[in-house]
Backbone as numpy.savetxt, mean C-alpha at the origin, in Angstrom:
# Nx Ny Nz CAx CAy CAz Cx Cy Cz
7.06 -26.06 5.62 7.09 -24.62 5.84 8.13 -23.98 4.91
7.77 -22.85 4.35 8.65 -22.15 3.43 9.55 -21.16 4.17
10.59 -20.71 3.51 11.48 -19.72 4.11 10.86 -18.33 4.12
9.85 -18.12 3.26 9.18 -16.82 3.17 7.74 -16.94 3.63
7.39 -16.16 4.67 6.03 -16.16 5.20 5.53 -14.73 5.23
4.35 -14.52 4.66 3.72 -13.20 4.71 2.53 -13.26 5.65
2.60 -12.47 6.72 1.47 -12.32 7.63 0.65 -11.15 7.09
-0.63 -11.41 6.83 -1.44 -10.40 6.16 -2.90 -10.54 6.58
-3.70 -9.57 6.14 -5.15 -9.65 6.28 -5.76 -9.15 4.98
-6.79 -9.82 4.45 -7.32 -9.45 3.13 -8.01 -8.08 3.08
-8.32 -7.48 4.20 -8.95 -6.16 4.18 -7.94 -5.02 4.34
-6.68 -5.36 4.49 -5.64 -4.34 4.67 -5.12 -3.86 3.32
-5.23 -2.56 3.08 -4.75 -2.00 1.82 -3.23 -2.12 1.70
-2.51 -1.99 2.80 -1.06 -2.17 2.74 -0.68 -3.62 2.41
-1.47 -4.56 2.89 -1.23 -5.96 2.52 -1.45 -6.17 1.02
-2.46 -5.53 0.47 -2.71 -5.65 -0.97 -1.55 -5.07 -1.77
-0.96 -4.01 -1.27 0.21 -3.43 -1.94 1.30 -4.48 -2.09
1.56 -5.24 -1.04 2.59 -6.28 -1.08 2.13 -7.47 -1.90
0.86 -7.83 -1.82 0.36 -8.96 -2.61 0.51 -8.68 -4.12
0.25 -7.44 -4.53 0.45 -7.06 -5.93 1.92 -7.21 -6.30
2.81 -6.74 -5.43 4.25 -6.83 -5.69 4.71 -8.28 -5.79
4.21 -9.13 -4.92 4.58 -10.56 -4.98 4.25 -11.14 -6.34
3.06 -10.82 -6.83 2.64 -11.32 -8.13 3.53 -10.76 -9.24
3.78 -9.46 -9.21 4.58 -8.82 -10.24 6.03 -9.30 -10.23
6.56 -9.60 -9.06 7.95 -10.04 -8.94 8.09 -11.56 -9.12
6.96 -12.26 -9.18 7.01 -13.71 -9.35 7.55 -14.43 -8.14
7.19 -13.95 -6.95 7.70 -14.53 -5.71 6.59 -15.34 -5.04
6.93 -16.56 -4.65 6.00 -17.42 -3.91 6.29 -17.30 -2.42
5.24 -17.12 -1.64 5.37 -17.07 -0.19 4.27 -17.92 0.44
4.49 -18.29 1.67 3.42 -18.88 2.46 2.63 -17.70 3.03
1.34 -17.66 2.79 0.50 -16.57 3.28 -0.21 -17.04 4.54
-0.04 -16.25 5.59 -0.70 -16.57 6.86 -1.65 -15.44 7.21
-2.91 -15.78 7.27 -3.94 -14.82 7.64 -3.75 -14.45 9.11
-3.61 -13.18 9.37 -3.40 -12.71 10.74 -4.71 -12.19 11.31
-5.10 -12.72 12.45 -6.29 -12.28 13.16 -5.88 -11.56 14.43
-5.81 -10.22 14.41 -5.36 -9.49 15.59 -6.33 -9.59 16.77
-7.55 -10.08 16.51 -8.52 -10.25 17.59 -8.30 -11.51 18.40
-7.47 -12.41 17.93 -7.16 -13.64 18.66 -5.95 -13.37 19.55
-6.11 -13.46 20.87 -5.01 -13.11 21.78 -3.72 -13.90 21.54
-3.83 -15.18 21.25 -2.62 -15.99 21.02 -1.93 -15.56 19.73
-2.71 -15.34 18.67 -2.13 -14.89 17.41 -1.48 -13.52 17.58
-2.17 -12.64 18.29 -1.65 -11.29 18.48 -0.32 -11.35 19.25
-0.26 -12.15 20.30 0.98 -12.26 21.09 2.12 -12.79 20.23
1.85 -13.80 19.41 2.89 -14.36 18.54 3.34 -13.33 17.51
2.39 -12.57 16.98 2.73 -11.55 15.98 3.55 -10.43 16.62
3.14 -9.99 17.81 3.88 -8.92 18.50 5.29 -9.36 18.87
5.48 -10.64 19.07 6.84 -11.13 19.33 7.72 -10.97 18.10
7.11 -11.04 16.92 7.85 -10.84 15.67 8.02 -9.36 15.35
6.95 -8.58 15.56 6.95 -7.17 15.18 6.15 -6.38 16.21
6.82 -5.73 17.16 6.16 -5.11 18.30 5.14 -4.01 17.97
5.18 -3.44 16.77 4.18 -2.42 16.44 2.82 -3.05 16.16
2.81 -4.33 15.80 1.56 -5.01 15.49 0.98 -4.66 14.14
1.72 -3.93 13.31 1.22 -3.49 12.00 1.46 -4.56 10.94
0.53 -4.63 10.01 0.63 -5.53 8.87 0.93 -4.70 7.63
1.46 -5.37 6.62 1.89 -6.76 6.55 3.25 -6.94 7.21
3.61 -8.19 7.39 4.93 -8.53 7.91 5.43 -9.74 7.13
6.61 -9.61 6.56 7.27 -10.71 5.87 8.29 -11.30 6.84
8.35 -12.60 6.90 9.39 -13.26 7.67 10.21 -14.08 6.67
11.48 -13.73 6.56 12.39 -14.36 5.62 13.45 -15.12 6.41
13.36 -16.44 6.35 14.27 -17.31 7.09 14.34 -16.92 8.56
13.18 -16.64 9.13 13.07 -16.32 10.55 13.27 -14.85 10.89
13.69 -14.04 9.93 13.93 -12.61 10.18 12.75 -11.77 9.71
12.17 -10.96 10.61 11.05 -10.13 10.19 11.51 -8.97 9.29
10.71 -8.71 8.27 10.91 -7.58 7.37 9.58 -6.83 7.38
9.60 -5.60 7.89 8.37 -4.85 8.09 8.25 -3.67 7.13
7.06 -3.14 7.07 6.69 -1.97 6.27 6.63 -2.32 4.80
5.50 -2.04 4.18 5.20 -2.51 2.83 6.27 -2.13 1.81
6.73 -0.89 1.81 7.74 -0.48 0.82 9.06 -1.20 1.04
9.44 -1.38 2.29 10.68 -2.10 2.61 10.54 -3.57 2.22
9.37 -4.14 2.48 9.13 -5.53 2.08 9.32 -5.69 0.57
8.75 -4.75 -0.19 8.85 -4.84 -1.65 10.30 -4.73 -2.11
11.04 -3.79 -1.55 12.47 -3.67 -1.92 13.22 -4.95 -1.55
12.93 -5.49 -0.38 13.59 -6.72 0.06 13.27 -7.87 -0.91
12.02 -8.00 -1.27 11.62 -9.06 -2.19 12.33 -8.91 -3.54
12.40 -7.67 -4.03 13.07 -7.45 -5.31 14.55 -7.81 -5.23
15.21 -7.39 -4.17 16.66 -7.63 -4.03 17.01 -9.09 -3.85
16.15 -9.83 -3.13 16.54 -11.17 -2.71 15.73 -12.32 -3.30
14.56 -12.03 -3.89 13.69 -13.15 -4.27 13.00 -13.00 -5.63
13.14 -11.88 -6.29 12.41 -11.67 -7.55 12.84 -12.65 -8.63
11.89 -13.04 -9.44 12.20 -13.87 -10.61 13.09 -13.07 -11.55
13.92 -13.74 -12.32 14.82 -13.02 -13.25 14.05 -12.06 -14.16
14.60 -10.87 -14.28 14.01 -9.86 -15.16 12.83 -9.11 -14.58
12.42 -9.44 -13.37 11.26 -8.79 -12.75 11.76 -7.72 -11.78
11.21 -6.53 -11.91 11.62 -5.42 -11.04 10.47 -4.45 -10.84
10.42 -3.84 -9.70 9.44 -2.79 -9.40 10.12 -1.47 -9.04
11.43 -1.52 -8.86 12.22 -0.33 -8.58 13.38 -0.35 -9.58
13.46 0.66 -10.45 14.49 0.63 -11.49 15.90 0.71 -10.93
16.85 0.20 -11.68 18.26 0.26 -11.29 18.79 1.70 -11.37
18.29 2.47 -12.32 18.72 3.87 -12.45 18.33 4.64 -11.19
19.30 5.30 -10.57 19.07 5.96 -9.28 18.00 7.05 -9.35
18.00 7.86 -10.40 17.00 8.92 -10.50 15.61 8.35 -10.73
15.51 7.34 -11.57 14.21 6.70 -11.80 13.72 6.01 -10.52
14.64 5.44 -9.75 14.27 4.80 -8.49 13.74 5.83 -7.49
14.36 7.02 -7.47 13.86 8.07 -6.59 12.45 8.50 -6.98
12.17 8.56 -8.27 10.82 8.91 -8.74 9.81 7.86 -8.29
10.17 6.59 -8.38 9.28 5.52 -7.92 9.05 5.64 -6.42
10.12 5.85 -5.66 9.97 5.97 -4.20 9.15 7.19 -3.83
9.31 8.29 -4.55 8.52 9.50 -4.29 7.03 9.20 -4.48
6.67 8.62 -5.61 5.27 8.32 -5.87 4.73 7.29 -4.89
5.54 6.33 -4.50 5.14 5.36 -3.48 4.77 6.08 -2.19
5.62 7.00 -1.76 5.35 7.75 -0.53 4.12 8.64 -0.69
3.96 9.27 -1.85 2.80 10.14 -2.08 1.50 9.35 -1.95
1.44 8.18 -2.57 0.23 7.38 -2.47 0.01 6.87 -1.05
1.08 6.47 -0.37 0.93 6.00 1.01 0.50 7.13 1.95
1.17 8.27 1.86 0.92 9.34 2.82 -0.29 10.21 2.51
-0.58 10.43 1.23 -1.62 11.39 0.88 -2.89 10.75 0.32
-2.87 9.45 0.08 -4.09 8.75 -0.30 -4.41 7.66 0.74
-3.46 6.77 0.98 -3.70 5.66 1.90 -3.97 6.15 3.34
-3.17 7.07 3.83 -3.33 7.53 5.22 -4.67 8.23 5.44
-5.08 9.19 4.60 -6.40 9.78 4.83 -7.54 8.78 4.62
-7.38 7.85 3.68 -8.40 6.82 3.50 -8.55 6.01 4.79
-7.43 5.68 5.42 -7.50 4.92 6.67 -8.12 5.74 7.80
-7.92 7.06 7.79 -8.56 7.91 8.79 -10.08 7.86 8.63
-10.54 7.84 7.40 -11.99 7.72 7.15 -12.51 6.38 7.63
-11.74 5.33 7.39 -12.14 4.00 7.84 -12.16 3.94 9.36
-11.14 4.47 10.01 -11.08 4.46 11.47 -12.29 5.19 12.07
-12.66 6.29 11.47 -13.82 7.06 11.93 -15.07 6.17 11.94
-15.26 5.40 10.88 -16.45 4.55 10.79 -16.39 3.34 11.71
-15.19 2.83 11.97 -15.06 1.62 12.79 -15.13 1.89 14.29
-14.88 3.12 14.68 -14.93 3.45 16.11 -16.37 3.42 16.61
-16.55 3.15 17.91 -17.90 3.31 18.48 -18.36 4.75 18.25
-19.66 4.93 18.09 -20.20 6.24 17.73 -19.74 7.34 18.68
-19.63 7.04 19.95 -19.20 8.05 20.93 -17.77 8.52 20.68
-17.00 7.76 19.91 -15.60 8.09 19.66 -15.32 8.44 18.20
-16.38 8.67 17.43 -16.18 9.09 16.04 -15.37 10.39 16.02
-14.64 10.58 14.95 -13.82 11.78 14.78 -14.27 12.50 13.50
-15.38 13.20 13.62 -15.94 13.88 12.44 -14.97 14.91 11.88
-14.29 15.64 12.74 -13.34 16.66 12.29 -12.18 16.00 11.53
-11.62 14.94 12.11 -10.51 14.23 11.46 -10.94 13.60 10.14
-12.14 13.04 10.09 -12.64 12.42 8.86 -12.86 13.48 7.78
-13.38 14.64 8.16 -13.59 15.73 7.19 -12.25 16.22 6.65
-11.27 16.36 7.54 -9.93 16.79 7.10 -9.32 15.75 6.17
-9.53 14.47 6.45 -9.01 13.41 5.59 -9.67 13.45 4.22
-10.98 13.67 4.18 -11.68 13.77 2.89 -11.17 14.98 2.09
-10.94 16.10 2.77 -10.37 17.27 2.08 -8.98 16.95 1.54
-8.19 16.25 2.34 -6.86 15.87 1.90 -6.89 14.96 0.68
-7.85 14.04 0.66 -7.99 13.17 -0.51 -8.35 13.98 -1.75
-9.26 14.91 -1.61 -9.65 15.75 -2.76 -8.45 16.51 -3.30
-7.65 17.07 -2.41 -6.44 17.80 -2.84 -5.44 16.88 -3.52
-5.24 15.69 -2.94 -4.30 14.73 -3.52 -4.77 14.30 -4.91
-6.06 14.03 -5.04 -6.59 13.62 -6.35 -6.29 14.68 -7.42
-6.53 15.94 -7.08 -6.33 17.01 -8.06 -4.87 17.08 -8.50
-3.97 16.99 -7.53 -2.54 17.05 -7.85 -2.11 15.84 -8.66
-2.54 14.64 -8.23 -2.15 13.41 -8.92 -2.71 13.41 -10.34
-3.95 13.84 -10.50 -4.56 13.89 -11.83 -3.72 14.73 -12.78
-3.26 15.87 -12.29 -2.43 16.76 -13.11 -1.09 16.11 -13.44
-0.44 15.52 -12.45 0.89 14.95 -12.65 0.89 13.68 -13.50
-0.24 12.97 -13.55 -0.32 11.75 -14.34 -0.56 12.01 -15.82
-0.83 13.24 -16.16 -1.11 13.59 -17.56 0.02 13.09 -18.46
-0.35 12.30 -19.48 0.62 11.79 -20.43 1.35 10.53 -19.98
1.04 10.02 -18.81 1.70 8.81 -18.30 0.75 7.62 -18.33
1.32 6.46 -18.53 0.55 5.23 -18.40 0.59 4.75 -16.95
1.79 4.84 -16.35 2.01 4.39 -14.98 2.44 5.58 -14.12
2.32 5.44 -12.81 2.53 6.57 -11.90 3.91 7.20 -12.01
4.95 6.38 -12.01 6.31 6.94 -11.92 7.09 6.85 -13.22
6.40 6.58 -14.30 7.13 6.49 -15.56 6.50 5.52 -16.53
7.31 4.98 -17.44 6.77 4.17 -18.53 6.44 2.72 -18.17
6.87 2.24 -16.99 6.61 0.85 -16.62 5.97 0.77 -15.24
5.24 -0.32 -15.02 4.61 -0.60 -13.73 5.70 -0.70 -12.67
5.46 -0.08 -11.50 6.49 -0.04 -10.46 5.86 -0.17 -9.08
6.72 -0.08 -8.06 6.26 -0.09 -6.68 5.25 1.03 -6.45
5.38 2.14 -7.14 4.43 3.25 -7.00 3.02 2.80 -7.37
2.90 1.99 -8.40 1.59 1.50 -8.82 1.05 0.46 -7.84
1.95 -0.30 -7.22 1.52 -1.23 -6.16 0.89 -0.46 -5.01
1.42 0.72 -4.71 0.87 1.57 -3.65 -0.43 2.23 -4.10
-0.47 2.66 -5.35 -1.62 3.41 -5.86 -2.89 2.56 -5.91
-2.78 1.35 -6.41 -3.98 0.54 -6.68 -4.86 0.36 -5.44
-4.36 -0.20 -4.34 -5.25 -0.38 -3.20 -5.65 0.94 -2.53
-4.74 1.90 -2.54 -5.06 3.19 -1.91 -6.24 3.85 -2.63
-6.15 3.93 -3.93 -7.22 4.56 -4.71 -8.50 3.73 -4.70
-8.37 2.42 -4.77 -9.54 1.53 -4.77 -10.43 1.82 -3.56
-9.81 1.91 -2.39 -10.59 2.15 -1.17 -10.95 3.63 -1.00
-10.04 4.52 -1.36 -10.26 5.96 -1.13 -11.46 6.50 -1.90
-11.65 6.04 -3.14 -12.76 6.58 -3.92 -14.12 6.19 -3.35
-14.16 5.23 -2.44 -15.41 4.90 -1.75 -15.79 6.02 -0.78
-14.80 6.73 -0.26 -15.05 7.84 0.66 -15.16 9.17 -0.06
-14.30 9.37 -1.03 -14.28 10.61 -1.80 -14.19 10.23 -3.27
-15.32 10.23 -3.97 -15.27 9.90 -5.40 -14.43 10.92 -6.16
-13.89 10.49 -7.28 -13.14 11.40 -8.14 -14.09 12.45 -8.71
-13.58 13.64 -8.89 -14.36 14.71 -9.53 -14.49 14.40 -11.01
-15.59 14.82 -11.65 -15.79 14.52 -13.07 -14.65 14.98 -13.97
-13.99 16.07 -13.62 -12.90 16.58 -14.45 -11.59 15.82 -14.25
-11.52 14.91 -13.29 -10.28 14.16 -13.04 -10.23 12.91 -13.91
-10.26 13.15 -15.20 -10.33 12.06 -16.17 -9.03 11.26 -16.27
-7.91 11.92 -16.08 -6.62 11.21 -16.15 -6.50 10.23 -15.01
-6.83 10.69 -13.80 -6.77 9.80 -12.63 -7.81 8.69 -12.74
-8.98 9.01 -13.26 -10.01 7.99 -13.44 -9.54 6.92 -14.42
-8.91 7.34 -15.50 -8.40 6.37 -16.48 -7.29 5.52 -15.87
-6.42 6.14 -15.10 -5.34 5.42 -14.43 -5.92 4.38 -13.47
-6.89 4.79 -12.67 -7.50 3.86 -11.72 -8.18 2.70 -12.44
-8.82 2.99 -13.54 -9.49 1.94 -14.31 -8.47 0.93 -14.82
């Protein structure tokens, strides 16, 4: 057993955010597929992290939760030499964290609302919430498309935690709300 264990599920966009970061930082972990439908697995997971949310990193027995916090923790304590996703410069780091939050809150969250709508039993669908989420995605796309103009990566000249957040969020979101034809900058970034 390794000192680093990542509890994850392959369909979770937040788990993909951390999986991308692991690869970029050159960090090896033991990956444990979490099945929340299994009562014993769920009980063991809730003992580690009472919210039951994935992903969850366990570092030498200590749980580290929330994808952005996991990535910062991995960079600080386990990254291969010379590998970074959050710059040392404080202002550049704030830009990365801002874009990370923007992709999580304004792309990932509405995308998940659309998914939740489809996964609920038909009697519990939330058509109003799903429509609002799709509108939110359209607005976010327009703003992001404009702000990405002239950039290769979301928060600056190098791949960062912001791009770890962007990739899975956009990958799944465009299935619900395709990019508009005029959003060529965002389309190129996603590609």
